[in-house]
PDB file of C-alpha atoms in Angstrom:
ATOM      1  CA  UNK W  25      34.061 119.865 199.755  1.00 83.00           C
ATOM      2  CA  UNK W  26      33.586 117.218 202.766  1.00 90.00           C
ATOM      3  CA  UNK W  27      36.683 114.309 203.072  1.00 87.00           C
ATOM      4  CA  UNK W  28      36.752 111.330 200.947  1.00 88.00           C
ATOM      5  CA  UNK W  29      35.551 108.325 203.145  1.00 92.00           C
ATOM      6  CA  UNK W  30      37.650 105.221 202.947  1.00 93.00           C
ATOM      7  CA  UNK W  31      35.499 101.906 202.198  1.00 95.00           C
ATOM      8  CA  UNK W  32      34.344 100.167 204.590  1.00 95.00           C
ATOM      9  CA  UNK W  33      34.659  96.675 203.671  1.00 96.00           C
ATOM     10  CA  UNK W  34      37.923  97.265 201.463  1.00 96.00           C
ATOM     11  CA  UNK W  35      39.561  98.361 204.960  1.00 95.00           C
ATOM     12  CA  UNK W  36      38.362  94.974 205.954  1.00 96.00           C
ATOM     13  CA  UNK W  37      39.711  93.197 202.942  1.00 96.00           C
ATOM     14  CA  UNK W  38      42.949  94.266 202.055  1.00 97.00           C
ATOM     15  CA  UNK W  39      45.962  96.181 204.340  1.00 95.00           C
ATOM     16  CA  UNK W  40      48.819  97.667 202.457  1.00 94.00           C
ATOM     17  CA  UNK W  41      52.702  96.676 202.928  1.00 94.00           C
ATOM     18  CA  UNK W  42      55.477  98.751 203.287  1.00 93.00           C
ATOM     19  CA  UNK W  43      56.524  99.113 199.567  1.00 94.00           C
ATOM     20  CA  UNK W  44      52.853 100.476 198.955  1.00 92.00           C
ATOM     21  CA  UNK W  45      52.132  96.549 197.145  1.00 95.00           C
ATOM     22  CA  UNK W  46      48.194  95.394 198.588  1.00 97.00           C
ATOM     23  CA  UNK W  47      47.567  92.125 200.278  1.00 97.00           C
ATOM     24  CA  UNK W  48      44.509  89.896 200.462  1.00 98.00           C
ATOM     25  CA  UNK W  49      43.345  86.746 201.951  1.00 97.00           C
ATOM     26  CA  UNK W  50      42.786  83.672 199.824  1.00 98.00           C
ATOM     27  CA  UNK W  51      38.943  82.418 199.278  1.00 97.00           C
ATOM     28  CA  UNK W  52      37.852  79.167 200.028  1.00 97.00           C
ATOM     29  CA  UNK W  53      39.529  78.976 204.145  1.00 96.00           C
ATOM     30  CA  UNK W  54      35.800  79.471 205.828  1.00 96.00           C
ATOM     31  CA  UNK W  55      34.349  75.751 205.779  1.00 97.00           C
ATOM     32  CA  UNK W  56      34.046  72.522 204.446  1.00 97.00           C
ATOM     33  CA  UNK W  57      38.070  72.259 205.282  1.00 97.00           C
ATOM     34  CA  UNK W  58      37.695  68.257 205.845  1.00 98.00           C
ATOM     35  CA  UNK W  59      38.065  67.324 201.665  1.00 97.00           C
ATOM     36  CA  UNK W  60      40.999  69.903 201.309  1.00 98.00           C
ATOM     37  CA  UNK W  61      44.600  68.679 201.542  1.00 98.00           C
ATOM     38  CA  UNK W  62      46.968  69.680 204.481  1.00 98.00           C
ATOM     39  CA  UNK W  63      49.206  71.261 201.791  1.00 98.00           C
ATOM     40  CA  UNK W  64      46.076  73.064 199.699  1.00 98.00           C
ATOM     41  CA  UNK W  65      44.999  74.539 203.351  1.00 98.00           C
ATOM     42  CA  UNK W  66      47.730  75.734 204.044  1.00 98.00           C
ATOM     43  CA  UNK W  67      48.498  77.694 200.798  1.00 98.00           C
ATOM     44  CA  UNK W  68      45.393  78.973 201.296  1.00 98.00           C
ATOM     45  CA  UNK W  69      46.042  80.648 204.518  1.00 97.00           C
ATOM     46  CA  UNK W  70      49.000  82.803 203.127  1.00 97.00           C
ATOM     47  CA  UNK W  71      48.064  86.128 202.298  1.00 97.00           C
ATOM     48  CA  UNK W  72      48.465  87.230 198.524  1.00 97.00           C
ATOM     49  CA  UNK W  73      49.749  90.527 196.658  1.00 98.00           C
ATOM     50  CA  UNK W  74      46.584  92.257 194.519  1.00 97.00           C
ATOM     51  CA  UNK W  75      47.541  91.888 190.863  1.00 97.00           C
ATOM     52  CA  UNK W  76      48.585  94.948 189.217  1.00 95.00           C
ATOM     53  CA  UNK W  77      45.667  95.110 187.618  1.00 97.00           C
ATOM     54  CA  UNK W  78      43.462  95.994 190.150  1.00 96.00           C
ATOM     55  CA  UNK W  79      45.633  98.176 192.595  1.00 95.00           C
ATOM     56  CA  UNK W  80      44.477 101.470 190.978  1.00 94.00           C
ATOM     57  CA  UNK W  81      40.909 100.563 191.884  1.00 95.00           C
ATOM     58  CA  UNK W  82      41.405  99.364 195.578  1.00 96.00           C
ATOM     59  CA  UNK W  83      43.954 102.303 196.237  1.00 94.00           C
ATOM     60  CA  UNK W  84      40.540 104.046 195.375  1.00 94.00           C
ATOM     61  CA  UNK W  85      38.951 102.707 197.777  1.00 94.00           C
ATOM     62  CA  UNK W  86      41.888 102.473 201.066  1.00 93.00           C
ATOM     63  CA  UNK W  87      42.279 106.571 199.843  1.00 89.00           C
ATOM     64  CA  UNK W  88      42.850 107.363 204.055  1.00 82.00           C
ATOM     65  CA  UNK W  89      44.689 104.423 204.885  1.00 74.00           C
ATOM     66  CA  UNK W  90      48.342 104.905 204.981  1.00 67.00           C
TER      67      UNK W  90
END
């Protein structure tokens, strides 16, 4: 049996940390930036963790990526 691929656009999306949590970039930093405050933008550019919810399935999907 051939070698599970890793996803393309999850390897885009998320990287993985040290203790094994996921990160991911916040929606809503690609335009229209001029109504947002200073202080939502930058919260916005801080990467967050993947809730526990969903790590199973995007582990799935980063299976090569160590």
């Amino acid at each position: 049996m051939p070698k599970m691929k890793t996803n393309s656009g999850a390897k885009k999306r998320f990287k993985l940390t040290g203790s094994g949590k996921i990160k991911r970039k916040h929606a809503f930093m690609n335009h229209i930036l001029t109504k947002k405050s200073h202080k939502r933008k930058k919260r916005l550019a801080q990467f967050a963790i993947v809730h526990s919810t969903d790590e199973k399935r995007i582990k799935k999907l980063l299976i090569n990526m160590k």
